[in-house]
Amino acid sequence: MARPEATEQPGTYPGSARDTARRRFRRWRFWIIVVLLLAAAVLVRMLATPASDRDDLSPENPAPNGAKAVAEVLRQQGTDVVETDSLDATLGALDDGGTLLFHDANGYLDEGQLGELADAAGRLILVEPDFRQLQTLAPGFSSAGVVPEEGAPLAAECRTEDGGTPPAAAVPQGAGSITRGGLAYRGPVMCFGFETGDRPAASYAAAADGSTIVLGGGQVLSNDATVREGNAALALNTLGRDDRLVWYRPSLADISIADEPQSPMELLPAWVTPVILWLLAVGVLAMIWKGRRLGPLVEEPLPVVVRSAETAAGRARLYQDSKSLDRAAANLRAATLTRLAAELRLGTGANAAAVVEATARHLGRPVPDLDGLLRTFVPRTESQLVDWAQNLQQLEEEVTDR
């Protein structure tokens, strides 16, 4: 009569998945704790460190792309530098007068907001403005592409549109030359110019009275470029002409939002709504057609009897297909120890060591031999697994025959 196969009980005997995981954790727990502590320290440092300003040409950004150096020197020379990031704050700051430096690289302001800014601004400095900003804030100026980066530094030579001598109010002071780069513009007065295929263009353009200045070479304000050529002289003399400078860089808060948000349906073409209604009607008809009942359901009992040998063979095939040698060996070990414990009447609480000692006493064989067979041996190949299983079966037969 065939013996019933013992049920699998992970964790009962050595070699189970839980026991393996526990051994691996004990082996690596020091490094796991170290990694967790390092991750916690980095997280605390990131949360404790305040976010710094990293925007281009920001007066509070100490990085190479910022303009904190120019702002700090202006403050030391007596210029009150007021940084703003919203249109309302800028309009309020301009009530006290001063020069407005406007740099909107992202184009956050619309035409209406630019019009409000033009009405409130006195002396205006535009840093690398786009076409829309020029049309509203400096209508007498035009864009002329980019400044070629190859070549000698741009010399401080100023000229009017017709080639005449510019007035002194529009000429920058102190800068002999500046580095190349940025955007080029044309205006009533052009300085730091270069020849193009069409007409001369310049990195610095100004109105005849100096009330509006378009600075195409925004890099002259950056911390990285102020030490080169005459960039620092141009930046300080242009921005520090008045006692007060409002440094305005628009932010996301300046994006205008419509008073009444549009419905998503209003953004769709006119034909979308009829097509959607037609598809819904077709879907409902299809559900009615396919969902009709063909008659009452008939219940039929279908008992299924599966023999234990078929279940064991199916599980063995699964282990073989997945190459789970460790899992198969653990099941064989656990089943063998369970059957030996029952045969030797050791009770359900007996551990593997007790089963090995009882088997050795029952057969009169050395404990190390049986301990290697029942506890420590781990098959590495399928042939080793088959041989080991046969040895276990032979050992069970010896215990039963005694």
Coordinates of C-alpha atoms in Angstrom, one line a residue:
M1 CA 0.0 0.0 0.0
A2 CA 1.4 3.4 -1.1
R3 CA 2.1 5.9 1.7
P4 CA 0.4 9.3 1.4
E5 CA 2.8 12.0 0.4
A6 CA 3.5 14.5 3.2
T7 CA 2.3 18.0 2.7
E8 CA 4.9 20.7 2.1
Q9 CA 5.6 22.8 5.2
P10 CA 8.1 25.7 4.4
G11 CA 10.3 26.6 7.3
T12 CA 10.0 23.3 9.1
Y13 CA 13.3 21.8 7.9
P14 CA 16.5 23.3 6.7
G15 CA 16.6 24.1 3.0
S16 CA 13.2 25.8 2.8
A17 CA 12.7 29.1 1.1
R18 CA 12.1 31.0 4.4
D19 CA 15.2 29.5 6.0
T20 CA 17.3 30.4 2.9
A21 CA 16.0 34.0 3.0
R22 CA 16.8 34.2 6.7
R23 CA 20.4 33.1 6.1
R24 CA 20.9 35.5 3.3
F25 CA 19.6 38.4 5.4
R26 CA 21.9 37.5 8.2
R27 CA 24.8 37.5 5.7
W28 CA 24.0 40.9 4.2
R29 CA 22.3 42.7 7.0
F30 CA 25.3 44.9 7.8
W31 CA 25.4 46.3 4.3
I32 CA 21.7 46.6 4.1
I33 CA 21.7 48.7 7.3
V34 CA 24.6 50.8 5.9
V35 CA 22.7 51.5 2.6
L36 CA 19.5 52.4 4.5
L37 CA 21.4 54.8 6.8
L38 CA 23.1 56.5 3.8
A39 CA 19.8 56.8 2.0
A40 CA 18.2 58.3 5.1
A41 CA 21.1 60.8 5.5
V42 CA 20.8 61.9 1.8
L43 CA 17.0 62.3 2.2
V44 CA 17.4 64.4 5.3
R45 CA 20.1 66.6 3.6
M46 CA 17.9 67.1 0.6
L47 CA 14.9 68.1 2.8
A48 CA 16.9 70.4 5.1
T49 CA 18.8 72.2 2.2
P50 CA 16.7 75.1 0.9
A51 CA 16.1 75.3 -2.8
S52 CA 18.5 77.8 -4.4
D53 CA 17.9 80.0 -7.4
R54 CA 19.4 78.5 -10.5
D55 CA 17.6 80.5 -13.2
D56 CA 19.6 82.2 -16.0
L57 CA 20.6 85.8 -15.2
S58 CA 18.9 85.8 -11.8
P59 CA 20.3 88.4 -9.4
E60 CA 20.2 85.8 -6.6
N61 CA 21.9 83.0 -8.6
P62 CA 25.6 82.5 -7.6
A63 CA 26.1 79.9 -10.3
P64 CA 28.0 80.7 -13.6
N65 CA 24.7 81.3 -15.4
G66 CA 23.4 83.7 -12.8
A67 CA 23.9 87.4 -12.4
K68 CA 24.5 87.8 -8.6
A69 CA 27.9 89.3 -9.0
V70 CA 26.6 92.3 -11.0
A71 CA 23.7 92.8 -8.6
E72 CA 26.0 92.8 -5.6
V73 CA 28.4 95.2 -7.1
L74 CA 25.5 97.5 -8.0
R75 CA 24.3 97.4 -4.4
Q76 CA 27.8 98.3 -3.2
Q77 CA 27.9 101.2 -5.5
G78 CA 24.7 102.6 -4.1
T79 CA 22.1 101.3 -6.5
D80 CA 18.9 99.9 -4.9
V81 CA 18.4 96.6 -6.8
V82 CA 14.8 95.4 -6.4
E83 CA 14.1 91.9 -7.7
T84 CA 10.5 91.1 -8.7
D85 CA 8.9 88.0 -10.3
S86 CA 5.3 89.1 -10.9
L87 CA 3.7 91.9 -12.9
D88 CA 1.8 93.3 -9.9
A89 CA 4.9 93.6 -7.8
T90 CA 6.8 95.2 -10.7
L91 CA 4.1 97.8 -11.3
G92 CA 4.1 98.6 -7.6
A93 CA 7.9 98.9 -7.5
L94 CA 7.9 101.3 -10.5
D95 CA 5.7 103.7 -8.6
D96 CA 8.9 104.9 -6.9
G97 CA 10.7 105.4 -10.3
G98 CA 14.0 103.9 -11.4
T99 CA 15.2 101.8 -14.3
L100 CA 13.4 98.6 -15.3
L101 CA 15.4 95.6 -16.4
F102 CA 13.1 93.1 -18.2
H103 CA 14.1 89.6 -19.0
D104 CA 11.3 87.2 -20.1
A105 CA 13.1 84.3 -21.8
N106 CA 10.0 82.1 -21.5
G107 CA 7.5 84.6 -22.9
Y108 CA 5.1 84.4 -20.0
L109 CA 3.5 87.9 -20.5
D110 CA 0.9 88.4 -23.2
E111 CA 0.3 91.6 -25.2
G112 CA -2.0 93.1 -22.6
Q113 CA 0.5 92.6 -19.8
L114 CA 3.3 94.0 -21.9
G115 CA 1.2 97.0 -22.6
E116 CA 0.7 97.7 -18.9
L117 CA 4.5 97.3 -18.4
A118 CA 5.2 99.8 -21.2
D119 CA 2.9 102.4 -19.7
A120 CA 4.5 102.1 -16.3
A121 CA 8.2 101.9 -17.2
G122 CA 10.4 104.9 -17.4
R123 CA 13.9 104.0 -18.5
L124 CA 13.7 100.4 -19.9
I125 CA 16.4 97.8 -20.5
L126 CA 15.3 94.7 -22.4
V127 CA 17.5 91.6 -22.2
E128 CA 17.3 89.4 -25.3
P129 CA 13.6 90.2 -26.1
D130 CA 11.6 88.3 -28.7
F131 CA 9.7 89.7 -31.6
R132 CA 6.4 90.2 -29.6
Q133 CA 8.2 92.0 -26.8
L134 CA 10.0 94.3 -29.2
Q135 CA 6.7 95.2 -30.9
T136 CA 5.1 96.3 -27.7
L137 CA 7.9 97.6 -25.5
A138 CA 10.4 98.9 -28.2
P139 CA 8.6 99.4 -31.5
G140 CA 11.5 101.3 -33.1
F141 CA 13.8 98.2 -32.8
S142 CA 14.0 95.0 -34.8
S143 CA 15.6 91.6 -34.4
A144 CA 18.6 90.7 -36.6
G145 CA 19.3 87.1 -35.7
V146 CA 22.2 85.9 -33.6
V147 CA 25.7 87.2 -33.0
P148 CA 28.4 84.9 -34.5
E149 CA 30.6 83.5 -31.8
E150 CA 33.6 83.2 -34.0
G151 CA 35.9 86.1 -34.3
A152 CA 37.4 88.9 -32.3
P153 CA 35.5 90.6 -29.4
L154 CA 33.0 93.2 -30.4
A155 CA 34.5 96.7 -30.3
A156 CA 32.6 99.6 -28.7
E157 CA 31.9 101.4 -31.9
C158 CA 28.5 103.2 -32.0
R159 CA 26.6 104.4 -35.0
T160 CA 23.1 105.6 -35.9
E161 CA 20.9 103.9 -38.5
D162 CA 22.0 106.3 -41.2
G163 CA 25.7 106.0 -40.2
G164 CA 25.9 109.3 -38.3
T165 CA 27.4 110.1 -34.9
P166 CA 25.1 109.0 -32.1
P167 CA 24.2 111.3 -29.2
A168 CA 26.1 110.8 -25.9
A169 CA 23.0 109.8 -24.0
A170 CA 22.7 106.6 -26.1
V171 CA 26.4 105.6 -26.0
P172 CA 27.6 103.1 -23.3
Q173 CA 30.5 104.2 -21.2
G174 CA 33.7 102.4 -20.1
A175 CA 33.5 99.2 -22.1
G176 CA 36.2 98.9 -24.8
S177 CA 34.9 95.6 -26.1
I178 CA 32.6 92.7 -25.1
T179 CA 32.5 89.0 -25.8
R180 CA 30.5 87.6 -28.6
G181 CA 27.3 85.7 -28.3
G182 CA 23.6 86.2 -27.7
L183 CA 21.1 87.9 -30.1
A184 CA 21.6 90.8 -32.5
Y185 CA 19.3 93.8 -33.0
R186 CA 18.9 97.0 -35.0
G187 CA 17.7 100.3 -33.6
P188 CA 18.2 104.1 -33.7
V189 CA 21.7 103.7 -32.1
M190 CA 23.8 100.5 -32.5
C191 CA 26.9 99.7 -30.5
F192 CA 29.2 96.7 -30.5
G193 CA 28.1 96.0 -34.0
F194 CA 29.3 93.6 -36.8
E195 CA 28.7 93.4 -40.5
T196 CA 26.0 91.0 -41.9
G197 CA 25.0 90.1 -45.4
D198 CA 22.1 92.6 -45.3
R199 CA 22.7 95.5 -43.0
P200 CA 24.9 96.1 -40.0
A201 CA 23.6 94.7 -36.7
A202 CA 24.7 95.1 -33.1
S203 CA 24.6 93.4 -29.7
Y204 CA 23.6 96.7 -28.1
A205 CA 20.9 98.9 -29.4
A206 CA 19.4 102.1 -27.8
A207 CA 17.0 104.9 -28.4
A208 CA 18.5 108.3 -29.2
D209 CA 17.8 109.6 -25.8
G210 CA 18.9 106.4 -24.0
S211 CA 15.4 105.8 -22.5
T212 CA 15.2 102.3 -24.1
I213 CA 18.1 99.9 -24.4
V214 CA 18.0 96.5 -26.0
L215 CA 20.8 94.2 -24.7
G216 CA 21.2 91.3 -27.0
G217 CA 24.3 89.9 -25.3
G218 CA 22.7 88.8 -22.1
Q219 CA 25.9 86.9 -21.2
V220 CA 27.7 90.1 -20.2
L221 CA 25.5 90.1 -17.1
S222 CA 26.4 86.5 -16.1
N223 CA 28.8 85.6 -13.3
D224 CA 30.9 83.6 -15.7
A225 CA 31.4 86.3 -18.3
T226 CA 31.7 89.5 -16.2
V227 CA 35.5 89.0 -15.8
R228 CA 36.1 88.9 -19.6
E229 CA 36.8 91.9 -21.9
G230 CA 34.7 94.9 -20.9
N231 CA 31.5 93.0 -20.0
A232 CA 31.5 94.2 -16.4
A233 CA 32.0 97.8 -17.4
L234 CA 29.1 97.6 -19.8
A235 CA 26.8 95.8 -17.3
L236 CA 27.5 98.2 -14.4
N237 CA 27.4 101.4 -16.4
T238 CA 24.2 100.4 -18.2
L239 CA 22.3 99.1 -15.2
G240 CA 23.6 101.5 -12.6
R241 CA 22.8 104.8 -14.3
D242 CA 19.9 105.4 -11.9
D243 CA 19.8 105.1 -8.1
R244 CA 17.1 102.4 -8.4
L245 CA 16.9 99.3 -10.6
V246 CA 13.8 97.0 -10.7
W247 CA 15.0 93.6 -12.0
Y248 CA 11.9 91.9 -13.3
R249 CA 11.9 88.2 -14.4
P250 CA 8.3 87.0 -15.0
S251 CA 7.3 83.7 -13.5
L252 CA 4.4 81.2 -13.9
A253 CA 2.3 83.4 -11.7
D254 CA 2.1 86.0 -14.5
I255 CA 0.4 83.6 -17.0
S256 CA -3.0 85.0 -17.6
I257 CA -6.0 82.7 -17.2
A258 CA -9.3 83.3 -18.9
D259 CA -12.2 84.4 -16.6
E260 CA -14.4 81.6 -17.8
P261 CA -12.6 78.4 -18.6
Q262 CA -13.5 76.7 -21.9
S263 CA -15.3 73.4 -21.9
P264 CA -13.4 70.6 -23.5
M265 CA -16.4 70.0 -25.8
E266 CA -15.9 73.5 -27.3
L267 CA -12.4 72.6 -28.4
L268 CA -13.6 69.6 -30.5
P269 CA -14.7 69.9 -34.2
A270 CA -18.5 70.1 -34.9
W271 CA -18.6 66.5 -36.3
V272 CA -17.3 64.8 -33.2
T273 CA -20.6 65.0 -31.1
P274 CA -22.8 63.3 -33.8
V275 CA -20.2 60.6 -34.3
I276 CA -20.0 59.9 -30.6
L277 CA -23.8 59.7 -30.3
W278 CA -23.9 57.3 -33.2
L279 CA -21.2 55.1 -31.8
L280 CA -23.1 54.9 -28.4
A281 CA -26.3 53.9 -30.2
V282 CA -24.5 51.2 -32.1
G283 CA -22.8 49.9 -28.9
V284 CA -26.2 49.7 -27.1
L285 CA -27.7 47.8 -30.0
A286 CA -24.7 45.4 -30.1
M287 CA -25.1 44.7 -26.4
I288 CA -28.8 44.0 -26.7
W289 CA -28.1 41.7 -29.7
K290 CA -25.2 39.8 -28.1
G291 CA -26.6 39.8 -24.6
R292 CA -30.0 38.2 -25.3
R293 CA -30.6 34.9 -23.3
L294 CA -30.9 31.7 -25.3
G295 CA -32.6 29.8 -22.5
P296 CA -32.2 28.8 -18.8
L297 CA -28.9 27.5 -17.7
V298 CA -28.7 23.7 -17.0
E299 CA -26.7 22.5 -14.0
E300 CA -24.8 19.3 -14.4
P301 CA -22.7 17.9 -11.7
L302 CA -19.3 16.9 -13.0
P303 CA -17.3 15.2 -10.2
V304 CA -13.6 14.9 -10.9
V305 CA -11.3 12.4 -9.2
V306 CA -7.6 12.9 -9.5
R307 CA -5.3 10.3 -8.1
S308 CA -2.5 11.3 -5.9
A309 CA 0.1 9.8 -8.2
E310 CA -1.1 12.1 -11.0
T311 CA -0.8 15.1 -8.8
A312 CA 2.7 14.2 -7.7
A313 CA 3.8 13.5 -11.3
G314 CA 2.3 16.9 -12.4
R315 CA 4.2 18.8 -9.7
A316 CA 7.4 16.9 -10.6
R317 CA 7.0 18.0 -14.2
L318 CA 6.6 21.6 -13.1
Y319 CA 9.7 21.5 -11.1
Q320 CA 11.6 19.9 -14.0
D321 CA 10.4 22.5 -16.5
S322 CA 11.4 25.4 -14.2
K323 CA 14.8 23.8 -13.2
S324 CA 13.8 24.2 -9.5
L325 CA 16.3 21.7 -8.1
D326 CA 16.4 23.5 -4.7
R327 CA 12.6 23.5 -4.4
A328 CA 12.3 19.8 -5.4
A329 CA 15.1 18.8 -3.0
A330 CA 13.5 20.7 -0.2
N331 CA 10.1 18.9 -0.8
L332 CA 11.8 15.5 -0.9
R333 CA 13.8 16.2 2.3
A334 CA 10.7 17.5 4.2
A335 CA 8.5 14.5 3.1
T336 CA 11.2 12.0 3.9
L337 CA 11.8 13.5 7.4
T338 CA 8.1 13.6 8.1
R339 CA 7.6 9.9 7.1
L340 CA 10.6 8.8 9.1
A341 CA 9.4 10.7 12.2
A342 CA 6.0 9.0 11.9
E343 CA 7.6 5.6 11.3
L344 CA 9.9 6.0 14.4
R345 CA 7.1 7.4 16.5
L346 CA 8.9 10.7 17.3
G347 CA 5.8 12.9 17.2
T348 CA 5.0 15.9 15.1
G349 CA 7.3 18.3 17.1
A350 CA 10.5 16.4 16.3
N351 CA 13.1 18.4 14.4
A352 CA 15.5 17.2 11.7
A353 CA 18.4 16.5 14.1
A354 CA 16.2 14.3 16.3
V355 CA 15.0 12.4 13.2
V356 CA 18.6 11.8 12.1
E357 CA 19.6 10.5 15.5
A358 CA 16.6 8.2 15.9
T359 CA 17.2 6.8 12.4
A360 CA 20.9 6.2 13.2
R361 CA 20.0 4.4 16.4
H362 CA 17.3 2.3 14.6
L363 CA 19.6 1.2 11.8
G364 CA 22.8 1.1 13.8
R365 CA 24.6 3.4 11.4
P366 CA 26.9 6.4 12.1
V367 CA 25.1 9.7 12.6
P368 CA 27.4 11.8 10.3
D369 CA 26.5 9.5 7.4
L370 CA 22.8 9.9 7.8
D371 CA 23.1 13.6 8.6
G372 CA 24.8 14.2 5.3
L373 CA 22.1 12.2 3.5
L374 CA 19.1 13.7 5.3
R375 CA 20.2 17.3 6.1
T376 CA 23.3 18.7 4.4
F377 CA 23.4 17.2 1.0
V378 CA 22.2 19.6 -1.8
P379 CA 21.9 18.2 -5.3
R380 CA 23.3 20.5 -8.1
T381 CA 22.2 18.6 -11.2
E382 CA 19.2 16.5 -12.1
S383 CA 21.2 13.3 -12.1
Q384 CA 22.3 14.0 -8.5
L385 CA 18.7 14.7 -7.6
V386 CA 17.6 11.4 -9.0
D387 CA 20.4 9.4 -7.2
W388 CA 19.7 11.2 -4.0
A389 CA 15.9 10.5 -4.2
Q390 CA 16.7 6.8 -4.7
N391 CA 19.0 6.8 -1.7
L392 CA 16.2 8.4 0.4
Q393 CA 13.7 5.8 -0.8
Q394 CA 16.1 3.0 0.0
L395 CA 16.7 4.4 3.5
E396 CA 13.0 4.6 4.2
E397 CA 12.6 0.9 3.1
E398 CA 15.4 -0.1 5.5
V399 CA 13.7 1.7 8.4
T400 CA 10.4 0.1 7.5
D401 CA 11.8 -3.4 7.2
R402 CA 13.6 -3.3 10.6

